[in-house]
Amino acid sequence: MSVWRPARRMARRSIRRNLARSILIALLIGLPVAVATFSDVLYRSSDSPARAAYLALGDADAKLVVTDQPTIEDFRQGTEWEGYAYDDDAVTRDPASVDVAALLPHGTVLEQDDEDGSGSGLLLQVLGGSDVEELPLQYATLPSRLQPDRLQLREGSYPKAGEVVLTEAAAEGLKAGAGDTVTDDLSGIRLRVSGIVRDEQCRSCQAAYAQSGQDLVPPVPNADGYVWEPGRPTYLVDLPAGVDANALAPSLAERGVLLYSRDTYLHPDRYQTWDEPSLTYDELRGAALTTLIVGLGLLEVILLAGAAFAVGARKQVREMGLINAGGASPRQLRAVLLVQGATLGVIGTTGGVAVGFLVAWLGWPLWEWLNGSVLPVFRFGPEVLIAVVVGILSGVLAAVVPAIGASRQQPLDALSGRFRITGARSRRAGLLGLAGILAGAVLALVGSAQMADDFREYSAALAMAKQTGNYVSAPSPTIPVALVLMGAVLAIAGLVLAMPVLIGRLGRLGARLPLAGRIALRDADRHRHRTGPAASAIMLAVAGSVVAAFAIAGSVRGDQEAWIPSLPPGVMQVYPTYVDPDEVPATVEEAAQRAAAALPDGTALPAGELGYPNPGAQQEQGGPAVEQVWFSGGAACPDSCVSYGVGGSAALADPALARAVLGRDLSAAETAALADGEVLALLPGLVGGDGRVTADLEGLADGDGDGVVEEKDIPRLSLPARVVEAPTAYASMPGVLMSPETAQANGLVVVPTQRFVTFDADATKGQVRAGLRAAAEGHRASASVERPYHSESGLALLVTGGLAALVTLIGVAIAVALSAAEGRRELATLSAVGADPAVRRRLAGAQALVISGVGALVGVVLGSFVSYALRATFGASSFTVPWANLVGVGLGVPILAALITAACTRSRVPMLERRA
């Protein structure tokens, strides 16, 4: 007879008899499967090509774009995202002159679309208390036949000629509704709001929509002379039945019209014209990290489920003894428990998949709201099948150790309920665990030593970043990081093996503890089959949270060290926005004076930024014939990091400007250097080895007439420089100061495109806001000030600690519940001999403290060691310790677990018969 058939019968009977424990194991296995299923559904649904097709086309068959070229040469059907290469030398036309309907089959439905971003410019509105200043104005067909669900009317009516509708987010920001009026501050045009719509593609976007074919707000040039031009006419196309869009596309391309069929959205890989990029280093590193995280999570589930299985196996010890006494082989004994694990794995994964699908389906409106756009399709991928296989495998692996132990028991021991643990076997497990820990520590230290030089160089470069203006990124060496991670895996495996031995050693230390502590330590020692895996699971969760906390703290500190402020305290930068280039100087002057008047001790500094005349390219574009001069240099950076160099503009050495940048007046030596024709370099990285600063005058490059400008064709401006020590670099302040005589001698002129306003650095937030609003009055200029460095790391650290606490509490609850189920007769004996009922509570709390304390402390040590080995990759110049998180998960969480367990435990237990 097959060994599996009776095993299946006994597995089903055992599951029914121990329903609570079976449900617990199934939940432990099913919960990760449910999370994986739910995540896969949301990811696949939000990233589905069917969703992309729905958002782009609605019910249409294709999207049509009219280009400015009479024909498209060498046409090949592609995707909208890939775009198309146009011939810059080809004769162009006005796209609006093309009769699109005449090019399409009879019966085609056309609807103008604005998805290529060809909106009209900006509708500007400022109201008291409004958080909207610039509102994009777009054109669309309202209501749409082909995209009926795109803009859903929520209030009022769709717009008529000269009217607009606002999205819900825009209406809320403007405090406007149907019947109100919005005004374009630049042109003074007033538009009536006919209704409020919900944009299903972006519910949080602020925009206004008008009917297609209008020109409600005239475009205004910005400060660079750029004027918005209408985009290529775009249409949604619904073709007659039987017409293939892909077959129609080549003939339309001959007329300079592109047609993107629905199939190009549903199957974009069929139409791409570039080679598929190979797997990048970042993708490979991300895949390896994801695999490691999933593997550790799977191990955690196996450990918790394995503890429950171990208790179940001990509950079945007499049954297993009878089977053994009846002639069953060790293989048959193992099969009984392995089938139980597989059965519970199937039950857990089936339930997990069902729950994952159900939560995703029932909460679909909530997920759309959180996503900010509609999710029109419900999709899932092969990852769900992988999760099912992994879940079933988890059940089997959780039963492996109890199955092996059951198969090794002698029939007499099993029938009498005795469990023999030989000292040799315990020592062997301890030695294997110690070997894994030592091997992991050696690998981690080797990897850390290999990163030591990179870390020192990075720290030195980071220390200079404030003075040089050089941005430096943290090193990320591949092989050393891989060694550290391999060492962490080995150390975890060793700790899992050694955890029961460690708990056994602790059991010998409780002789002088109170009664509850002595019993808790003895119970943990006697029942290592459940306390060891539970403590190991807690260790994994805590170690993961500790590494995450170290990484977050190091990254935040590194960002803070590398942060280069834009402006000094008490300085406001004023610059033009929507204004004709010829009006820039007057506009900036007026805005700066308004801001200075609204700020305490406000003073508008004279225009001093320098540039060089460029009568060529800028005049052709209709802009000013002056380009800003930009000095550049490079600071030393180790091979393991990335530097974006250093650069700075030049300005006249106005005493007030120098005081704002340096925080002091120029010294006599610095003033004398300016008089001698030297320039003051506020950024040491700008000064080369020859003691000079250099700027490339690219706008004056003189090529060979072939359209290609080589480096040798670019004129350079080189000036002797004197380095001025500044407290820090400022990204938006000039990096070079010079005298008016030096500027004139080198052909430089003042470029009045921005102004600086100094004010009292102790000004209140309200006063600063008033200055910003004064500068931006009329939307012809804008202003900015430096905000203090701020990090959102507190929430991230709280979340990591909270997740560790949650897993710890779950592990403790499982371990204590199993202990109560397994030790019920011992508790009854305590009650029978007159023990106080509160002893039960204290005992449960002590058990929770032992299990969570051991797991948390070992996890803190493991996580701290791994973090120290990886410290070079976290971004900080020194090892940053998140003390609050370490204390919280290492001490606070175990104490919290003990208190919660004691409070939730019944004081009295029913009297039970106990056999001698």
PDB file of N, CA, C and O in Angstrom, residues 756-806:
ATOM      1  N   PHE A 756      18.868  90.401  -5.884  1.00  0.00           N
ATOM      2  CA  PHE A 756      18.878  89.882  -4.525  1.00  0.00           C
ATOM      3  C   PHE A 756      18.370  90.964  -3.581  1.00  0.00           C
ATOM      4  O   PHE A 756      18.700  92.136  -3.729  1.00  0.00           O
ATOM      5  N   VAL A 757      17.558  90.535  -2.612  1.00  0.00           N
ATOM      6  CA  VAL A 757      17.009  91.428  -1.601  1.00  0.00           C
ATOM      7  C   VAL A 757      17.464  90.909  -0.242  1.00  0.00           C
ATOM      8  O   VAL A 757      17.211  89.741   0.099  1.00  0.00           O
ATOM      9  N   THR A 758      18.146  91.722   0.522  1.00  0.00           N
ATOM     10  CA  THR A 758      18.556  91.333   1.874  1.00  0.00           C
ATOM     11  C   THR A 758      17.515  91.827   2.874  1.00  0.00           C
ATOM     12  O   THR A 758      16.885  92.874   2.671  1.00  0.00           O
ATOM     13  N   PHE A 759      17.343  91.084   3.949  1.00  0.00           N
ATOM     14  CA  PHE A 759      16.384  91.458   4.984  1.00  0.00           C
ATOM     15  C   PHE A 759      16.830  90.854   6.306  1.00  0.00           C
ATOM     16  O   PHE A 759      17.821  90.088   6.358  1.00  0.00           O
ATOM     17  N   ASP A 760      16.128  91.193   7.361  1.00  0.00           N
ATOM     18  CA  ASP A 760      16.460  90.711   8.698  1.00  0.00           C
ATOM     19  C   ASP A 760      16.314  89.185   8.728  1.00  0.00           C
ATOM     20  O   ASP A 760      15.243  88.647   8.437  1.00  0.00           O
ATOM     21  N   ALA A 761      17.402  88.481   9.078  1.00  0.00           N
ATOM     22  CA  ALA A 761      17.362  87.008   9.092  1.00  0.00           C
ATOM     23  C   ALA A 761      16.406  86.465  10.138  1.00  0.00           C
ATOM     24  O   ALA A 761      16.015  85.295  10.070  1.00  0.00           O
ATOM     25  N   ASP A 762      16.017  87.290  11.110  1.00  0.00           N
ATOM     26  CA  ASP A 762      15.078  86.860  12.142  1.00  0.00           C
ATOM     27  C   ASP A 762      13.632  87.176  11.776  1.00  0.00           C
ATOM     28  O   ASP A 762      12.749  87.131  12.647  1.00  0.00           O
ATOM     29  N   ALA A 763      13.362  87.496  10.527  1.00  0.00           N
ATOM     30  CA  ALA A 763      11.996  87.800  10.100  1.00  0.00           C
ATOM     31  C   ALA A 763      11.095  86.589  10.318  1.00  0.00           C
ATOM     32  O   ALA A 763      11.516  85.440  10.174  1.00  0.00           O
ATOM     33  N   THR A 764       9.839  86.851  10.664  1.00  0.00           N
ATOM     34  CA  THR A 764       8.885  85.771  10.889  1.00  0.00           C
ATOM     35  C   THR A 764       8.454  85.145   9.563  1.00  0.00           C
ATOM     36  O   THR A 764       8.671  85.728   8.481  1.00  0.00           O
ATOM     37  N   LYS A 765       7.841  83.971   9.658  1.00  0.00           N
ATOM     38  CA  LYS A 765       7.358  83.307   8.451  1.00  0.00           C
ATOM     39  C   LYS A 765       6.307  84.149   7.730  1.00  0.00           C
ATOM     40  O   LYS A 765       6.261  84.190   6.497  1.00  0.00           O
ATOM     41  N   GLY A 766       5.455  84.818   8.511  1.00  0.00           N
ATOM     42  CA  GLY A 766       4.449  85.676   7.896  1.00  0.00           C
ATOM     43  C   GLY A 766       5.072  86.836   7.133  1.00  0.00           C
ATOM     44  O   GLY A 766       4.603  87.192   6.041  1.00  0.00           O
ATOM     45  N   GLN A 767       6.123  87.436   7.681  1.00  0.00           N
ATOM     46  CA  GLN A 767       6.793  88.531   6.991  1.00  0.00           C
ATOM     47  C   GLN A 767       7.472  88.047   5.709  1.00  0.00           C
ATOM     48  O   GLN A 767       7.444  88.740   4.687  1.00  0.00           O
ATOM     49  N   VAL A 768       8.083  86.860   5.765  1.00  0.00           N
ATOM     50  CA  VAL A 768       8.721  86.317   4.565  1.00  0.00           C
ATOM     51  C   VAL A 768       7.681  86.007   3.499  1.00  0.00           C
ATOM     52  O   VAL A 768       7.870  86.288   2.302  1.00  0.00           O
ATOM     53  N   ARG A 769       6.533  85.431   3.902  1.00  0.00           N
ATOM     54  CA  ARG A 769       5.473  85.152   2.935  1.00  0.00           C
ATOM     55  C   ARG A 769       4.955  86.437   2.303  1.00  0.00           C
ATOM     56  O   ARG A 769       4.655  86.483   1.105  1.00  0.00           O
ATOM     57  N   ALA A 770       4.850  87.491   3.107  1.00  0.00           N
ATOM     58  CA  ALA A 770       4.409  88.768   2.556  1.00  0.00           C
ATOM     59  C   ALA A 770       5.394  89.279   1.507  1.00  0.00           C
ATOM     60  O   ALA A 770       4.992  89.811   0.456  1.00  0.00           O
ATOM     61  N   GLY A 771       6.684  89.122   1.749  1.00  0.00           N
ATOM     62  CA  GLY A 771       7.680  89.526   0.772  1.00  0.00           C
ATOM     63  C   GLY A 771       7.595  88.708  -0.510  1.00  0.00           C
ATOM     64  O   GLY A 771       7.727  89.247  -1.614  1.00  0.00           O
ATOM     65  N   LEU A 772       7.378  87.402  -0.378  1.00  0.00           N
ATOM     66  CA  LEU A 772       7.254  86.556  -1.560  1.00  0.00           C
ATOM     67  C   LEU A 772       6.022  86.933  -2.379  1.00  0.00           C
ATOM     68  O   LEU A 772       6.068  86.982  -3.617  1.00  0.00           O
ATOM     69  N   ARG A 773       4.897  87.192  -1.696  1.00  0.00           N
ATOM     70  CA  ARG A 773       3.676  87.586  -2.408  1.00  0.00           C
ATOM     71  C   ARG A 773       3.852  88.946  -3.083  1.00  0.00           C
ATOM     72  O   ARG A 773       3.387  89.164  -4.208  1.00  0.00           O
ATOM     73  N   ALA A 774       4.551  89.853  -2.427  1.00  0.00           N
ATOM     74  CA  ALA A 774       4.766  91.174  -3.032  1.00  0.00           C
ATOM     75  C   ALA A 774       5.606  91.067  -4.297  1.00  0.00           C
ATOM     76  O   ALA A 774       5.321  91.728  -5.305  1.00  0.00           O
ATOM     77  N   ALA A 775       6.627  90.231  -4.274  1.00  0.00           N
ATOM     78  CA  ALA A 775       7.469  90.073  -5.464  1.00  0.00           C
ATOM     79  C   ALA A 775       6.697  89.439  -6.609  1.00  0.00           C
ATOM     80  O   ALA A 775       6.915  89.769  -7.784  1.00  0.00           O
ATOM     81  N   ALA A 776       5.783  88.515  -6.303  1.00  0.00           N
ATOM     82  CA  ALA A 776       5.055  87.779  -7.342  1.00  0.00           C
ATOM     83  C   ALA A 776       3.791  88.483  -7.786  1.00  0.00           C
ATOM     84  O   ALA A 776       3.038  87.941  -8.600  1.00  0.00           O
ATOM     85  N   GLU A 777       3.531  89.672  -7.306  1.00  0.00           N
ATOM     86  CA  GLU A 777       2.305  90.395  -7.668  1.00  0.00           C
ATOM     87  C   GLU A 777       2.242  90.595  -9.181  1.00  0.00           C
ATOM     88  O   GLU A 777       3.178  91.102  -9.795  1.00  0.00           O
ATOM     89  N   GLY A 778       1.137  90.191  -9.775  1.00  0.00           N
ATOM     90  CA  GLY A 778       0.969  90.323 -11.220  1.00  0.00           C
ATOM     91  C   GLY A 778       1.525  89.180 -12.021  1.00  0.00           C
ATOM     92  O   GLY A 778       1.373  89.142 -13.240  1.00  0.00           O
ATOM     93  N   HIS A 779       2.189  88.233 -11.390  1.00  0.00           N
ATOM     94  CA  HIS A 779       2.724  87.032 -12.054  1.00  0.00           C
ATOM     95  C   HIS A 779       3.763  87.353 -13.115  1.00  0.00           C
ATOM     96  O   HIS A 779       4.030  86.545 -13.994  1.00  0.00           O
ATOM     97  N   ARG A 780       4.385  88.505 -13.026  1.00  0.00           N
ATOM     98  CA  ARG A 780       5.444  88.845 -13.966  1.00  0.00           C
ATOM     99  C   ARG A 780       6.812  88.517 -13.400  1.00  0.00           C
ATOM    100  O   ARG A 780       7.803  88.517 -14.117  1.00  0.00           O
ATOM    101  N   ALA A 781       6.874  88.264 -12.105  1.00  0.00           N
ATOM    102  CA  ALA A 781       8.123  87.897 -11.436  1.00  0.00           C
ATOM    103  C   ALA A 781       7.794  86.929 -10.316  1.00  0.00           C
ATOM    104  O   ALA A 781       6.640  86.767  -9.918  1.00  0.00           O
ATOM    105  N   SER A 782       8.831  86.286  -9.829  1.00  0.00           N
ATOM    106  CA  SER A 782       8.674  85.360  -8.718  1.00  0.00           C
ATOM    107  C   SER A 782       9.891  85.498  -7.815  1.00  0.00           C
ATOM    108  O   SER A 782      10.868  86.171  -8.172  1.00  0.00           O
ATOM    109  N   ALA A 783       9.825  84.891  -6.645  1.00  0.00           N
ATOM    110  CA  ALA A 783      10.917  85.026  -5.680  1.00  0.00           C
ATOM    111  C   ALA A 783      11.052  83.739  -4.886  1.00  0.00           C
ATOM    112  O   ALA A 783      10.128  82.911  -4.844  1.00  0.00           O
ATOM    113  N   SER A 784      12.204  83.580  -4.248  1.00  0.00           N
ATOM    114  CA  SER A 784      12.447  82.393  -3.432  1.00  0.00           C
ATOM    115  C   SER A 784      13.383  82.749  -2.299  1.00  0.00           C
ATOM    116  O   SER A 784      14.192  83.667  -2.407  1.00  0.00           O
ATOM    117  N   VAL A 785      13.260  82.024  -1.208  1.00  0.00           N
ATOM    118  CA  VAL A 785      14.173  82.120  -0.079  1.00  0.00           C
ATOM    119  C   VAL A 785      14.593  80.713   0.299  1.00  0.00           C
ATOM    120  O   VAL A 785      13.951  79.729  -0.094  1.00  0.00           O
ATOM    121  N   GLU A 786      15.644  80.617   1.063  1.00  0.00           N
ATOM    122  CA  GLU A 786      16.130  79.304   1.476  1.00  0.00           C
ATOM    123  C   GLU A 786      15.305  78.787   2.649  1.00  0.00           C
ATOM    124  O   GLU A 786      15.065  79.516   3.613  1.00  0.00           O
ATOM    125  N   ARG A 787      14.862  77.549   2.533  1.00  0.00           N
ATOM    126  CA  ARG A 787      14.148  76.911   3.631  1.00  0.00           C
ATOM    127  C   ARG A 787      15.125  76.087   4.456  1.00  0.00           C
ATOM    128  O   ARG A 787      16.069  75.510   3.914  1.00  0.00           O
ATOM    129  N   PRO A 788      14.917  76.007   5.751  1.00  0.00           N
ATOM    130  CA  PRO A 788      15.803  75.163   6.570  1.00  0.00           C
ATOM    131  C   PRO A 788      15.752  73.717   6.108  1.00  0.00           C
ATOM    132  O   PRO A 788      14.718  73.231   5.617  1.00  0.00           O
ATOM    133  N   TYR A 789      16.869  73.035   6.253  1.00  0.00           N
ATOM    134  CA  TYR A 789      16.915  71.626   5.860  1.00  0.00           C
ATOM    135  C   TYR A 789      15.921  70.828   6.685  1.00  0.00           C
ATOM    136  O   TYR A 789      15.843  70.950   7.909  1.00  0.00           O
ATOM    137  N   HIS A 790      15.143  70.019   5.992  1.00  0.00           N
ATOM    138  CA  HIS A 790      14.111  69.238   6.675  1.00  0.00           C
ATOM    139  C   HIS A 790      14.125  67.830   6.110  1.00  0.00           C
ATOM    140  O   HIS A 790      14.287  67.621   4.913  1.00  0.00           O
ATOM    141  N   SER A 791      13.943  66.864   6.984  1.00  0.00           N
ATOM    142  CA  SER A 791      13.920  65.459   6.579  1.00  0.00           C
ATOM    143  C   SER A 791      12.673  64.788   7.138  1.00  0.00           C
ATOM    144  O   SER A 791      12.214  65.105   8.242  1.00  0.00           O
ATOM    145  N   GLU A 792      12.120  63.862   6.346  1.00  0.00           N
ATOM    146  CA  GLU A 792      10.945  63.099   6.777  1.00  0.00           C
ATOM    147  C   GLU A 792      11.345  61.748   7.363  1.00  0.00           C
ATOM    148  O   GLU A 792      10.571  60.811   7.353  1.00  0.00           O
ATOM    149  N   SER A 793      12.580  61.666   7.878  1.00  0.00           N
ATOM    150  CA  SER A 793      13.067  60.367   8.334  1.00  0.00           C
ATOM    151  C   SER A 793      12.350  59.878   9.584  1.00  0.00           C
ATOM    152  O   SER A 793      12.323  58.674   9.852  1.00  0.00           O
ATOM    153  N   GLY A 794      11.799  60.801  10.375  1.00  0.00           N
ATOM    154  CA  GLY A 794      11.153  60.386  11.622  1.00  0.00           C
ATOM    155  C   GLY A 794      10.045  59.390  11.377  1.00  0.00           C
ATOM    156  O   GLY A 794       9.929  58.378  12.083  1.00  0.00           O
ATOM    157  N   LEU A 795       9.220  59.644  10.364  1.00  0.00           N
ATOM    158  CA  LEU A 795       8.121  58.730  10.061  1.00  0.00           C
ATOM    159  C   LEU A 795       8.655  57.390   9.586  1.00  0.00           C
ATOM    160  O   LEU A 795       8.135  56.331   9.966  1.00  0.00           O
ATOM    161  N   ALA A 796       9.692  57.408   8.732  1.00  0.00           N
ATOM    162  CA  ALA A 796      10.258  56.153   8.228  1.00  0.00           C
ATOM    163  C   ALA A 796      10.838  55.318   9.369  1.00  0.00           C
ATOM    164  O   ALA A 796      10.648  54.097   9.419  1.00  0.00           O
ATOM    165  N   LEU A 797      11.549  55.972  10.302  1.00  0.00           N
ATOM    166  CA  LEU A 797      12.101  55.241  11.441  1.00  0.00           C
ATOM    167  C   LEU A 797      10.987  54.686  12.320  1.00  0.00           C
ATOM    168  O   LEU A 797      11.084  53.564  12.848  1.00  0.00           O
ATOM    169  N   LEU A 798       9.909  55.445  12.470  1.00  0.00           N
ATOM    170  CA  LEU A 798       8.783  54.978  13.278  1.00  0.00           C
ATOM    171  C   LEU A 798       8.135  53.766  12.634  1.00  0.00           C
ATOM    172  O   LEU A 798       7.751  52.805  13.317  1.00  0.00           O
ATOM    173  N   VAL A 799       8.012  53.780  11.308  1.00  0.00           N
ATOM    174  CA  VAL A 799       7.394  52.652  10.604  1.00  0.00           C
ATOM    175  C   VAL A 799       8.242  51.400  10.738  1.00  0.00           C
ATOM    176  O   VAL A 799       7.719  50.305  10.994  1.00  0.00           O
ATOM    177  N   THR A 800       9.573  51.538  10.567  1.00  0.00           N
ATOM    178  CA  THR A 800      10.434  50.351  10.688  1.00  0.00           C
ATOM    179  C   THR A 800      10.369  49.770  12.101  1.00  0.00           C
ATOM    180  O   THR A 800      10.295  48.562  12.289  1.00  0.00           O
ATOM    181  N   GLY A 801      10.406  50.647  13.102  1.00  0.00           N
ATOM    182  CA  GLY A 801      10.281  50.153  14.475  1.00  0.00           C
ATOM    183  C   GLY A 801       8.927  49.542  14.734  1.00  0.00           C
ATOM    184  O   GLY A 801       8.809  48.530  15.438  1.00  0.00           O
ATOM    185  N   GLY A 802       7.873  50.134  14.171  1.00  0.00           N
ATOM    186  CA  GLY A 802       6.529  49.584  14.355  1.00  0.00           C
ATOM    187  C   GLY A 802       6.372  48.215  13.728  1.00  0.00           C
ATOM    188  O   GLY A 802       5.723  47.329  14.299  1.00  0.00           O
ATOM    189  N   LEU A 803       6.950  48.013  12.532  1.00  0.00           N
ATOM    190  CA  LEU A 803       6.873  46.692  11.898  1.00  0.00           C
ATOM    191  C   LEU A 803       7.599  45.646  12.732  1.00  0.00           C
ATOM    192  O   LEU A 803       7.117  44.516  12.898  1.00  0.00           O
ATOM    193  N   ALA A 804       8.772  46.012  13.261  1.00  0.00           N
ATOM    194  CA  ALA A 804       9.496  45.069  14.118  1.00  0.00           C
ATOM    195  C   ALA A 804       8.686  44.744  15.360  1.00  0.00           C
ATOM    196  O   ALA A 804       8.619  43.587  15.799  1.00  0.00           O
ATOM    197  N   ALA A 805       8.050  45.756  15.954  1.00  0.00           N
ATOM    198  CA  ALA A 805       7.221  45.521  17.144  1.00  0.00           C
ATOM    199  C   ALA A 805       6.042  44.615  16.816  1.00  0.00           C
ATOM    200  O   ALA A 805       5.691  43.722  17.602  1.00  0.00           O
ATOM    201  N   LEU A 806       5.434  44.838  15.643  1.00  0.00           N
ATOM    202  CA  LEU A 806       4.283  44.016  15.263  1.00  0.00           C
ATOM    203  C   LEU A 806       4.675  42.554  15.110  1.00  0.00           C
ATOM    204  O   LEU A 806       4.003  41.656  15.640  1.00  0.00           O
TER     205      LEU A 806
END
